[in-house]
């Protein structure tokens, strides 16, 4: 008994330490996502939402699919509930990932117009920093937010090249990478930056047009795939509602 109690205590301590470490890493990753999207939400709140979603999903699936009627029902509910709990745990993180992806898509859509503003500002005799300020004044979020952070870094003493590298790393956009490389190349070689910006804007617009065309042409196929994939689940739910006794043999069978 003493040995079992000692082993249980060590196991509880190990699980607790692992949970705390995972919670810290989860909070750090969530904080980075929130900072990238300029969302001022405590990362701990997202962790609490994930725990709540996991608990609710586990209890619902456990009670609906198993319960305490028998050992088989308990094990079935436990396994299915654990799977549902894991799915519920990942919901907040998936939502943040989806929001970040949508924000990046909006940034890329706004970048072509921002490049034209940069080019026109440079043609009017503005410096590169003044051209970025023009984008911040006339632009909309999220591009105005990202360029505003870039300008703020240059004002507090960060080198121009480092601020550009931070912007590139923070946004993680292929289109923005083209802009950063063009500016760095023009600063080193003294090329015609306005012409390069116009060409990059044209390239981005054309690529966005092709991507939207591909999305339109493949919309029917993607919809068919989603419908076919959902048919077995919807059919099982429908048959369960129409004839629970028939489907009970399916759910209660070990196979």
XYZ file of N, CA and C in Angstrom:
765
model
N 0.808 -1.210 0.000
C 0.000 0.000 0.000
C 0.844 1.264 0.000
N 1.919 1.239 0.829
C 2.808 2.407 0.863
C 3.484 2.600 -0.491
N 3.933 1.479 -1.102
C 4.581 1.574 -2.421
C 3.605 2.103 -3.474
N 2.348 1.608 -3.440
C 1.352 2.076 -4.399
C 1.051 3.557 -4.200
N 0.953 3.977 -2.918
C 0.702 5.387 -2.652
C 1.860 6.251 -3.128
N 3.112 5.776 -2.898
C 4.272 6.537 -3.367
C 4.316 6.657 -4.875
N 4.031 5.539 -5.568
C 4.013 5.581 -7.030
C 2.900 6.496 -7.538
N 1.731 6.454 -6.890
C 0.638 7.331 -7.303
C 1.011 8.792 -7.096
N 1.696 9.080 -5.973
C 2.115 10.463 -5.718
C 3.106 10.937 -6.772
N 4.080 10.092 -7.112
C 5.055 10.461 -8.139
C 4.381 10.647 -9.500
N 3.415 9.767 -9.819
C 2.724 9.892 -11.096
C 1.931 11.193 -11.152
N 1.263 11.538 -10.040
C 0.487 12.783 -10.006
C 1.401 13.985 -10.158
N 2.557 13.958 -9.470
C 3.507 15.064 -9.590
C 4.044 15.195 -11.013
N 4.337 14.046 -11.648
C 4.849 14.085 -13.017
C 3.785 14.642 -13.971
N 2.537 14.187 -13.797
C 1.461 14.682 -14.659
C 1.250 16.175 -14.428
N 1.310 16.589 -13.175
C 1.122 18.004 -12.866
C 2.235 18.853 -13.483
N 3.491 18.385 -13.351
C 4.611 19.131 -13.935
C 4.486 19.195 -15.453
N 4.097 18.068 -16.070
C 3.925 18.069 -17.518
C 2.805 18.990 -17.961
N 1.696 19.002 -17.202
C 0.582 19.878 -17.546
C 0.973 21.351 -17.424
N 1.735 21.680 -16.366
C 2.161 23.070 -16.206
C 3.108 23.493 -17.322
N 4.034 22.596 -17.693
C 4.960 22.920 -18.784
C 4.217 23.076 -20.099
N 3.263 22.177 -20.368
C 2.476 22.292 -21.594
C 1.644 23.566 -21.584
N 1.097 23.910 -20.417
C 0.316 25.137 -20.316
C 1.155 26.376 -20.615
N 2.409 26.387 -20.126
C 3.292 27.526 -20.415
C 3.604 27.618 -21.903
N 3.899 26.475 -22.520
C 4.203 26.496 -23.952
C 2.966 26.870 -24.775
N 1.813 26.370 -24.356
C 0.561 26.711 -25.040
C 0.278 28.206 -24.923
N 0.490 28.755 -23.719
C 0.255 30.184 -23.514
C 1.239 31.031 -24.326
N 2.501 30.576 -24.409
C 3.490 31.323 -25.187
C 3.144 31.317 -26.670
N 2.740 30.146 -27.191
C 2.358 30.067 -28.602
C 1.113 30.906 -28.877
N 0.147 30.836 -27.966
C -1.070 31.621 -28.136
C -0.771 33.115 -28.075
N 0.118 33.510 -27.147
C 0.484 34.925 -27.037
C 1.126 35.421 -28.328
N 1.965 34.577 -28.949
C 2.597 34.991 -30.198
C 1.558 35.161 -31.302
N 0.587 34.242 -31.374
C -0.470 34.378 -32.377
C -1.298 35.641 -32.129
N -1.633 35.892 -30.873
C -2.435 37.064 -30.559
C -1.674 38.350 -30.852
N -0.375 38.369 -30.534
C 0.425 39.559 -30.827
C 0.521 39.804 -32.336
N 0.659 38.721 -33.099
C 0.743 38.877 -34.548
C -0.541 39.459 -35.131
N -1.673 39.169 -34.495
C -2.955 39.664 -34.990
C -3.430 40.915 -34.261
N -2.602 41.453 -33.356
C -2.943 42.653 -32.598
C -4.237 42.453 -31.805
N -4.392 41.265 -31.237
C -5.527 40.960 -30.374
C -5.030 40.944 -28.932
N -5.567 41.831 -28.129
C -5.089 41.985 -26.755
C -5.992 41.178 -25.817
N -5.827 39.859 -25.893
C -6.576 38.917 -25.063
C -5.564 38.142 -24.227
N -5.812 37.984 -22.921
C -4.871 37.221 -22.094
C -4.737 35.789 -22.609
N -3.534 35.306 -22.845
C -3.377 33.922 -23.324
C -3.966 32.902 -22.360
N -3.977 33.224 -21.064
C -4.550 32.313 -20.086
C -6.034 32.094 -20.352
N -6.712 33.129 -20.865
C -8.131 33.002 -21.155
C -8.361 31.987 -22.276
N -7.490 31.980 -23.283
C -7.609 31.005 -24.365
C -7.390 29.593 -23.832
N -6.433 29.445 -22.919
C -6.189 28.136 -22.310
C -7.406 27.674 -21.521
N -8.031 28.583 -20.790
C -9.234 28.230 -20.034
C -10.372 27.836 -20.973
N -10.510 28.531 -22.093
C -11.540 28.170 -23.064
C -11.284 26.783 -23.650
N -10.005 26.480 -23.915
C -9.673 25.156 -24.450
C -10.011 24.063 -23.437
N -9.692 24.296 -22.167
C -10.024 23.320 -21.129
C -11.536 23.136 -21.013
N -12.278 24.237 -21.048
C -13.731 24.149 -20.945
C -14.321 23.401 -22.136
N -13.835 23.696 -23.334
C -14.338 23.010 -24.520
C -14.026 21.525 -24.473
N -12.817 21.170 -24.017
C -12.455 19.757 -23.909
C -13.338 19.041 -22.887
N -13.589 19.669 -21.753
C -14.408 19.048 -20.716
C -15.849 18.857 -21.177
N -16.425 19.880 -21.797
C -17.810 19.787 -22.274
C -17.934 18.712 -23.350
N -17.002 18.686 -24.291
C -17.054 17.682 -25.354
C -16.915 16.274 -24.784
N -16.009 16.097 -23.828
C -15.823 14.765 -23.228
C -17.095 14.301 -22.521
N -17.682 15.179 -21.703
C -18.864 14.779 -20.943
C -20.045 14.468 -21.862
N -20.253 15.294 -22.883
C -21.380 15.055 -23.787
C -21.236 13.725 -24.519
N -20.064 13.489 -25.095
C -19.866 12.258 -25.855
C -19.859 11.049 -24.921
N -19.287 11.191 -23.737
C -19.259 10.074 -22.788
C -20.673 9.674 -22.373
N -21.511 10.650 -22.091
C -22.874 10.334 -21.644
C -23.746 9.839 -22.788
N -23.513 10.347 -24.006
C -24.341 9.945 -25.134
C -23.931 8.586 -25.699
N -22.656 8.294 -25.707
C -22.182 7.055 -26.342
C -21.931 5.927 -25.355
N -21.799 6.231 -24.085
C -21.496 5.172 -23.121
C -22.250 5.343 -21.836
N -21.540 5.786 -20.839
C -22.160 5.953 -19.535
C -21.655 4.914 -18.552
N -22.451 4.675 -17.518
C -22.052 3.764 -16.452
C -22.929 2.512 -16.419
N -23.627 2.211 -17.531
C -24.512 1.048 -17.524
C -23.747 -0.258 -17.399
N -22.613 -0.351 -18.083
C -21.805 -1.568 -18.066
C -20.346 -1.204 -18.293
N -19.512 -2.230 -18.123
C -18.089 -1.957 -18.318
C -17.788 -1.634 -19.778
N -18.450 -2.357 -20.702
C -18.240 -2.070 -22.114
C -18.691 -0.675 -22.484
N -19.862 -0.275 -21.965
C -20.352 1.074 -22.253
C -19.428 2.127 -21.653
N -18.887 1.847 -20.478
C -17.982 2.811 -19.841
C -16.708 2.978 -20.654
N -16.130 1.842 -21.109
C -14.900 1.926 -21.905
C -15.164 2.615 -23.246
N -16.298 2.291 -23.859
C -16.623 2.930 -25.136
C -16.802 4.430 -24.962
N -17.539 4.820 -23.931
C -17.721 6.247 -23.676
C -16.418 6.940 -23.333
N -15.547 6.226 -22.609
C -14.260 6.820 -22.227
C -13.388 7.080 -23.453
N -13.336 6.101 -24.367
C -12.495 6.246 -25.557
C -13.040 7.334 -26.478
N -14.365 7.260 -26.755
C -14.952 8.267 -27.636
C -14.936 9.645 -26.991
N -15.149 9.693 -25.662
C -15.104 10.976 -24.975
C -13.719 11.595 -25.002
N -12.680 10.740 -24.872
C -11.312 11.257 -24.940
C -11.020 11.844 -26.321
N -11.490 11.158 -27.370
C -11.296 11.694 -28.720
C -12.027 13.021 -28.894
N -13.263 13.081 -28.386
C -14.020 14.332 -28.482
C -13.376 15.427 -27.643
N -12.845 15.068 -26.466
C -12.168 16.058 -25.635
C -10.936 16.629 -26.318
N -10.179 15.770 -26.990
C -9.012 16.267 -27.731
C -9.432 17.207 -28.857
N -10.535 16.864 -29.533
C -11.032 17.749 -30.592
C -11.485 19.087 -30.006
N -12.184 19.038 -28.856
C -12.598 20.278 -28.223
C -11.423 21.106 -27.743
N -10.372 20.445 -27.282
C -9.167 21.153 -26.824
C -8.508 21.922 -27.967
N -8.551 21.378 -29.166
C -7.870 22.014 -30.298
C -8.697 23.105 -30.969
N -9.978 23.260 -30.571
C -10.841 24.239 -31.249
C -10.312 25.663 -31.121
N -9.968 26.182 -29.914
C -9.480 27.575 -29.839
C -8.221 27.805 -30.676
N -7.296 26.840 -30.650
C -6.062 27.015 -31.432
C -6.370 27.021 -32.924
N -7.306 26.176 -33.355
C -7.670 26.164 -34.771
C -8.344 27.475 -35.174
N -9.147 28.019 -34.276
C -9.797 29.300 -34.575
C -8.750 30.407 -34.720
N -7.755 30.420 -33.821
C -6.689 31.417 -33.932
C -5.906 31.248 -35.230
N -5.622 29.995 -35.590
C -4.901 29.752 -36.844
C -5.713 30.228 -38.040
N -7.030 29.992 -38.009
C -7.893 30.442 -39.099
C -7.932 31.966 -39.169
N -8.033 32.629 -38.014
C -8.041 34.094 -38.002
C -6.717 34.654 -38.527
N -5.610 34.022 -38.143
C -4.302 34.485 -38.624
C -4.182 34.301 -40.136
N -4.703 33.187 -40.646
C -4.654 32.948 -42.088
C -5.506 33.966 -42.840
N -6.684 34.275 -42.305
C -7.533 35.282 -42.944
C -6.887 36.660 -42.904
N -6.225 36.965 -41.800
C -5.539 38.262 -41.706
C -4.408 38.350 -42.724
N -3.659 37.259 -42.901
C -2.594 37.246 -43.898
C -3.165 37.409 -45.305
N -4.324 36.800 -45.560
C -4.943 36.943 -46.873
C -5.350 38.390 -47.124
N -5.903 39.052 -46.102
C -6.263 40.468 -46.258
C -5.021 41.320 -46.463
N -3.933 40.993 -45.754
C -2.688 41.740 -45.918
C -2.191 41.632 -47.359
N -2.196 40.417 -47.907
C -1.722 40.235 -49.276
C -2.615 40.954 -50.281
N -3.935 40.981 -50.016
C -4.837 41.693 -50.916
C -4.579 43.200 -50.893
N -4.196 43.728 -49.733
C -3.953 45.165 -49.600
C -2.551 45.575 -50.056
N -1.650 44.599 -50.192
C -0.250 44.938 -50.464
C -0.069 45.561 -51.846
N -0.836 45.101 -52.843
C -0.672 45.654 -54.198
C -0.980 47.148 -54.207
N -2.073 47.549 -53.571
C -2.398 48.976 -53.499
C -1.354 49.737 -52.684
N -0.843 49.098 -51.628
C 0.193 49.758 -50.826
C 1.465 49.974 -51.644
N 1.795 49.032 -52.507
C 2.984 49.195 -53.352
C 2.808 50.369 -54.306
N 1.621 50.529 -54.850
C 1.378 51.678 -55.725
C 1.484 52.988 -54.949
N 1.008 52.993 -53.708
C 1.147 54.196 -52.879
C 2.612 54.484 -52.601
N 3.397 53.448 -52.301
C 4.838 53.634 -52.088
C 5.503 54.194 -53.342
N 5.163 53.613 -54.484
C 5.779 54.062 -55.733
C 5.415 55.512 -56.045
N 4.154 55.858 -55.890
C 3.738 57.242 -56.168
C 4.382 58.224 -55.191
N 4.528 57.815 -53.933
C 5.167 58.695 -52.951
C 6.632 58.921 -53.294
N 7.316 57.855 -53.727
C 8.723 58.009 -54.111
C 8.853 58.882 -55.361
N 7.921 58.742 -56.299
C 7.960 59.590 -57.489
C 7.724 61.056 -57.133
N 6.965 61.289 -56.064
C 6.696 62.667 -55.631
C 7.850 63.267 -54.843
N 8.912 62.508 -54.610
C 10.077 63.028 -53.917
C 10.160 62.674 -52.449
N 9.277 61.811 -51.950
C 9.330 61.409 -50.552
C 10.451 60.402 -50.336
N 10.914 60.347 -49.085
C 11.862 59.296 -48.713
C 11.105 57.988 -48.521
N 11.858 56.900 -48.344
C 11.214 55.597 -48.202
C 10.387 55.534 -46.924
N 10.890 56.159 -45.831
C 10.126 56.164 -44.581
C 8.868 57.017 -44.709
N 8.977 58.134 -45.415
C 7.788 58.962 -45.629
C 6.766 58.235 -46.506
N 7.269 57.423 -47.442
C 6.358 56.637 -48.271
C 5.604 55.607 -47.430
N 6.299 54.975 -46.485
C 5.631 54.034 -45.581
C 4.603 54.772 -44.710
N 4.943 55.977 -44.275
C 3.991 56.764 -43.480
C 2.734 57.081 -44.291
N 2.900 57.315 -45.586
C 1.734 57.569 -46.439
C 0.830 56.347 -46.510
N 1.438 55.169 -46.550
C 0.633 53.940 -46.556
C -0.122 53.792 -45.243
N 0.554 54.110 -44.127
C -0.095 53.999 -42.818
C -1.258 54.974 -42.711
N -1.085 56.186 -43.257
C -2.155 57.191 -43.167
C -3.342 56.841 -44.048
N -3.065 56.321 -45.240
C -4.149 56.062 -46.192
C -4.621 54.620 -46.188
N -3.869 53.724 -45.577
C -4.205 52.311 -45.628
C -5.195 51.903 -44.560
N -5.585 50.656 -44.634
C -6.489 50.053 -43.653
C -5.781 48.857 -43.036
N -6.325 48.415 -41.915
C -5.735 47.262 -41.238
C -6.003 45.997 -42.064
N -5.065 45.040 -42.027
C -3.912 44.934 -41.131
C -2.610 45.549 -41.652
N -2.601 46.023 -42.909
C -1.327 46.493 -43.452
C -0.880 47.775 -42.767
N -1.829 48.626 -42.371
C -1.464 49.851 -41.665
C -0.871 49.531 -40.294
N -1.380 48.503 -39.634
C -0.839 48.110 -38.332
C 0.595 47.602 -38.468
N 0.828 46.743 -39.442
C 2.174 46.160 -39.605
C 3.186 47.226 -40.009
N 2.835 48.073 -40.955
C 3.752 49.136 -41.361
C 3.934 50.147 -40.235
N 2.900 50.353 -39.423
C 3.032 51.254 -38.279
C 4.033 50.736 -37.261
N 4.011 49.415 -37.004
C 5.007 48.816 -36.101
C 6.408 48.958 -36.687
N 6.526 48.768 -37.991
C 7.825 48.930 -38.655
C 8.360 50.355 -38.479
N 7.511 51.351 -38.682
C 7.937 52.741 -38.512
C 8.278 53.038 -37.060
N 7.510 52.483 -36.138
C 7.789 52.714 -34.722
C 9.144 52.145 -34.328
N 9.506 50.994 -34.879
C 10.820 50.409 -34.590
C 11.945 51.302 -35.103
N 11.762 51.886 -36.294
C 12.807 52.770 -36.816
C 12.933 54.043 -35.981
N 11.822 54.494 -35.375
C 11.867 55.716 -34.569
C 12.572 55.495 -33.232
N 12.531 54.284 -32.711
C 13.143 54.023 -31.404
C 14.587 53.546 -31.530
N 15.148 53.586 -32.738
C 16.568 53.301 -32.885
C 16.918 52.017 -33.589
N 15.941 51.222 -33.996
C 16.239 49.984 -34.719
C 16.684 50.338 -36.139
N 17.725 49.666 -36.617
C 18.208 49.931 -37.963
C 17.123 49.599 -38.990
N 17.189 50.314 -40.107
C 16.177 50.136 -41.150
C 16.147 48.692 -41.641
N 17.339 48.108 -41.862
C 17.382 46.735 -42.356
C 16.813 45.760 -41.331
N 17.110 45.969 -40.045
C 16.585 45.085 -39.012
C 15.071 45.220 -38.877
N 14.580 46.452 -38.983
C 13.133 46.653 -38.920
C 12.429 45.972 -40.084
N 13.039 46.033 -41.278
C 12.464 45.328 -42.426
C 12.472 43.819 -42.198
N 13.590 43.306 -41.655
C 13.666 41.863 -41.378
C 12.615 41.452 -40.343
N 12.403 42.286 -39.324
C 11.370 41.984 -38.319
C 9.976 41.974 -38.949
N 9.734 42.942 -39.830
C 8.444 42.990 -40.524
C 8.233 41.739 -41.365
N 9.272 41.348 -42.070
C 9.180 40.152 -42.917
C 8.940 38.894 -42.089
N 9.631 38.782 -40.953
C 9.456 37.609 -40.102
C 8.099 37.611 -39.406
N 7.618 38.776 -39.026
C 6.360 38.861 -38.297
C 5.167 38.522 -39.182
N 5.160 38.995 -40.420
C 4.017 38.784 -41.302
C 4.095 37.435 -42.006
N 5.314 37.019 -42.406
C 5.524 35.729 -43.074
C 4.686 35.631 -44.348
N 4.875 36.626 -45.228
C 4.153 36.661 -46.492
C 5.156 36.614 -47.643
N 4.866 35.788 -48.645
C 5.749 35.707 -49.808
C 5.749 37.017 -50.588
N 4.588 37.638 -50.682
C 4.520 38.920 -51.402
C 5.327 39.997 -50.685
N 5.238 40.020 -49.360
C 6.024 41.000 -48.608
C 7.518 40.716 -48.741
N 7.889 39.444 -48.850
C 9.294 39.101 -49.049
C 9.830 39.721 -50.336
N 9.008 39.716 -51.386
C 9.419 40.378 -52.641
C 9.687 41.860 -52.416
N 8.815 42.515 -51.654
C 8.985 43.942 -51.377
C 10.265 44.196 -50.589
N 10.496 43.401 -49.549
C 11.685 43.597 -48.711
C 12.960 43.385 -49.520
N 12.991 42.319 -50.314
C 14.181 42.055 -51.128
C 14.401 43.160 -52.168
N 13.317 43.689 -52.728
C 13.455 44.774 -53.707
C 14.027 46.022 -53.057
N 13.541 46.363 -51.855
C 14.049 47.554 -51.170
C 15.512 47.370 -50.797
N 15.881 46.199 -50.279
C 17.273 45.959 -49.902
C 18.188 46.001 -51.118
N 17.737 45.415 -52.232
C 18.555 45.429 -53.445
C 18.719 46.849 -53.986
N 17.649 47.621 -53.974
C 17.724 48.995 -54.465
C 18.631 49.854 -53.585
N 18.597 49.615 -52.275
C 19.463 50.398 -51.383
C 20.933 50.055 -51.591
N 21.225 48.803 -51.978
C 22.617 48.396 -52.166
C 23.151 48.762 -53.546
N 22.295 48.647 -54.564
C 22.751 48.859 -55.943
C 22.334 50.202 -56.520
N 21.390 50.882 -55.864
C 20.934 52.164 -56.381
C 20.045 52.064 -57.594
N 19.265 50.983 -57.696
C 18.380 50.799 -58.834
C 17.140 51.675 -58.743
N 16.306 51.574 -59.771
C 15.069 52.345 -59.848
C 14.005 51.621 -59.024
N 13.835 52.049 -57.792
C 12.929 51.350 -56.877
C 11.469 51.513 -57.298
N 11.107 52.672 -57.828
C 9.709 52.894 -58.210
C 9.267 51.935 -59.319
N 10.143 51.717 -60.286
C 9.810 50.779 -61.362
C 9.698 49.359 -60.830
N 10.585 49.005 -59.900
C 10.535 47.666 -59.311
C 9.239 47.476 -58.521
N 8.837 48.502 -57.769
C 7.600 48.405 -56.999
C 6.389 48.263 -57.909
N 6.376 48.990 -59.029
C 5.268 48.863 -59.976
C 5.205 47.447 -60.552
N 6.368 46.873 -60.870
C 6.394 45.514 -61.417
C 5.939 44.486 -60.374
N 6.350 44.677 -59.108
C 5.921 43.752 -58.060
C 4.420 43.848 -57.834
N 3.897 45.070 -57.862
C 2.443 45.242 -57.703
C 1.691 44.542 -58.829
N 2.200 44.681 -60.055
C 1.561 44.006 -61.191
C 1.630 42.494 -61.029
N 2.776 41.986 -60.568
C 2.933 40.541 -60.360
C 1.970 40.025 -59.294
N 1.853 40.773 -58.215
C 0.958 40.347 -57.125
C -0.490 40.344 -57.599
N -0.892 41.383 -58.330
C -2.270 41.436 -58.832
C -2.552 40.265 -59.772
N -1.610 39.968 -60.636
C -1.818 38.872 -61.583
C -1.875 37.531 -60.860
N -1.010 37.344 -59.871
C -1.039 36.086 -59.134
C -2.335 35.939 -58.342
N -2.808 37.017 -57.733
C -4.090 36.954 -57.025
C -5.234 36.627 -57.985
N -5.169 37.180 -59.187
C -6.212 36.887 -60.170
C -6.203 35.409 -60.551
N -5.004 34.858 -60.751
C -4.904 33.436 -61.115
C -5.378 32.555 -59.960
N -5.007 32.911 -58.722
C -5.437 32.118 -57.567
C -6.956 32.135 -57.423
N -7.570 33.290 -57.611
C -9.034 33.357 -57.527
C -9.670 32.554 -58.662
N -9.063 32.573 -59.831
C -9.577 31.778 -60.945
C -9.525 30.293 -60.615
N -8.414 29.853 -60.041
C -8.280 28.445 -59.655
C -9.309 28.084 -58.583
N -9.505 28.982 -57.612
C -10.504 28.731 -56.569
C -11.892 28.575 -57.169
N -12.206 29.402 -58.160
C -13.518 29.324 -58.792
C -13.683 28.020 -59.565
N -12.647 27.616 -60.304
C -12.753 26.407 -61.122
C -12.816 25.135 -60.275
N -12.216 25.153 -59.091
C -12.195 23.957 -58.239
C -13.263 23.984 -57.155
N -14.126 25.018 -57.140
C -15.129 25.126 -56.070
C -16.086 23.938 -56.092
N -16.547 23.542 -57.286
C -17.497 22.435 -57.371
C -16.876 21.132 -56.884
N -15.649 20.859 -57.285
C -14.993 19.630 -56.840
C -14.776 19.595 -55.341
N -14.372 20.731 -54.745
C -14.174 20.769 -53.303
C -15.495 20.598 -52.554
N -16.566 21.198 -53.084
C -17.875 21.033 -52.456
C -18.336 19.576 -52.541
N -18.127 18.936 -53.677
C -18.500 17.529 -53.808
C -17.719 16.657 -52.823
N -16.441 16.949 -52.658
C -15.646 16.179 -51.702
C -16.146 16.336 -50.283
N -16.505 17.562 -49.902
C -17.038 17.784 -48.548
C -18.364 17.066 -48.340
N -19.230 17.102 -49.372
C -20.531 16.445 -49.248
C -20.360 14.930 -49.133
N -19.518 14.357 -49.992
C -19.304 12.906 -49.954
C -18.674 12.493 -48.628
N -17.769 13.295 -48.102
C -17.158 12.961 -46.826
C -18.119 13.054 -45.661
N -19.119 13.939 -45.762
C -20.080 14.103 -44.665
C -21.239 13.133 -44.741
N -21.433 12.470 -45.899
C -22.585 11.579 -46.053
C -22.611 10.454 -45.016
N -21.528 9.699 -44.754
C -21.618 8.621 -43.761
C -22.019 9.114 -42.373
N -21.478 10.239 -41.955
C -21.807 10.757 -40.624
C -23.263 11.189 -40.571
N -23.719 11.927 -41.573
C -25.108 12.378 -41.592
C -26.067 11.206 -41.689
N -25.691 10.183 -42.476
C -26.550 9.004 -42.600
C -26.654 8.255 -41.275
N -25.545 8.141 -40.557
C -25.573 7.471 -39.256
C -26.457 8.236 -38.267
N -26.346 9.568 -38.252
C -27.196 10.360 -37.359
C -28.669 10.234 -37.738
N -28.969 10.237 -39.033
C -30.354 10.124 -39.475
C -30.946 8.774 -39.115
N -30.192 7.697 -39.344
C -30.691 6.366 -39.007
C -30.846 6.201 -37.496
N -29.954 6.825 -36.729
C -30.088 6.764 -35.272
C -31.367 7.449 -34.816
N -31.705 8.568 -35.465
C -32.938 9.255 -35.093
C -34.174 8.486 -35.541
N -34.113 7.795 -36.712
C -35.279 7.082 -37.230
C -35.474 5.726 -36.556
N -34.387 5.001 -36.341
C -34.500 3.650 -35.772
C -33.360 3.428 -34.787
N -33.501 3.911 -33.557
C -32.415 3.753 -32.576
C -32.108 2.297 -32.255
N -33.122 1.429 -32.268
C -32.884 0.025 -31.929
C -31.977 -0.644 -32.956
N -32.189 -0.332 -34.231
C -31.339 -0.922 -35.264
C -29.899 -0.423 -35.141
N -29.732 0.870 -34.891
C -28.376 1.419 -34.806
C -27.705 1.080 -33.492
N -28.471 0.657 -32.480
C -27.850 0.291 -31.200
C -26.892 -0.883 -31.400
N -27.260 -1.817 -32.283
C -26.364 -2.951 -32.539
C -25.058 -2.483 -33.170
N -25.148 -1.431 -33.980
C -23.920 -0.894 -34.601
C -23.011 -0.236 -33.569
N -23.583 0.595 -32.704
C -22.762 1.320 -31.727
C -22.240 0.409 -30.610
N -23.016 -0.641 -30.260
C -22.633 -1.492 -29.138
C -21.755 -2.653 -29.540
N -21.605 -2.876 -30.830
C -20.755 -3.974 -31.277
C -19.285 -3.642 -31.049
N -18.504 -4.538 -30.472
C -17.067 -4.263 -30.286
C -16.352 -3.970 -31.574
N -16.741 -4.640 -32.665
C -16.088 -4.384 -33.953
C -16.380 -2.977 -34.433
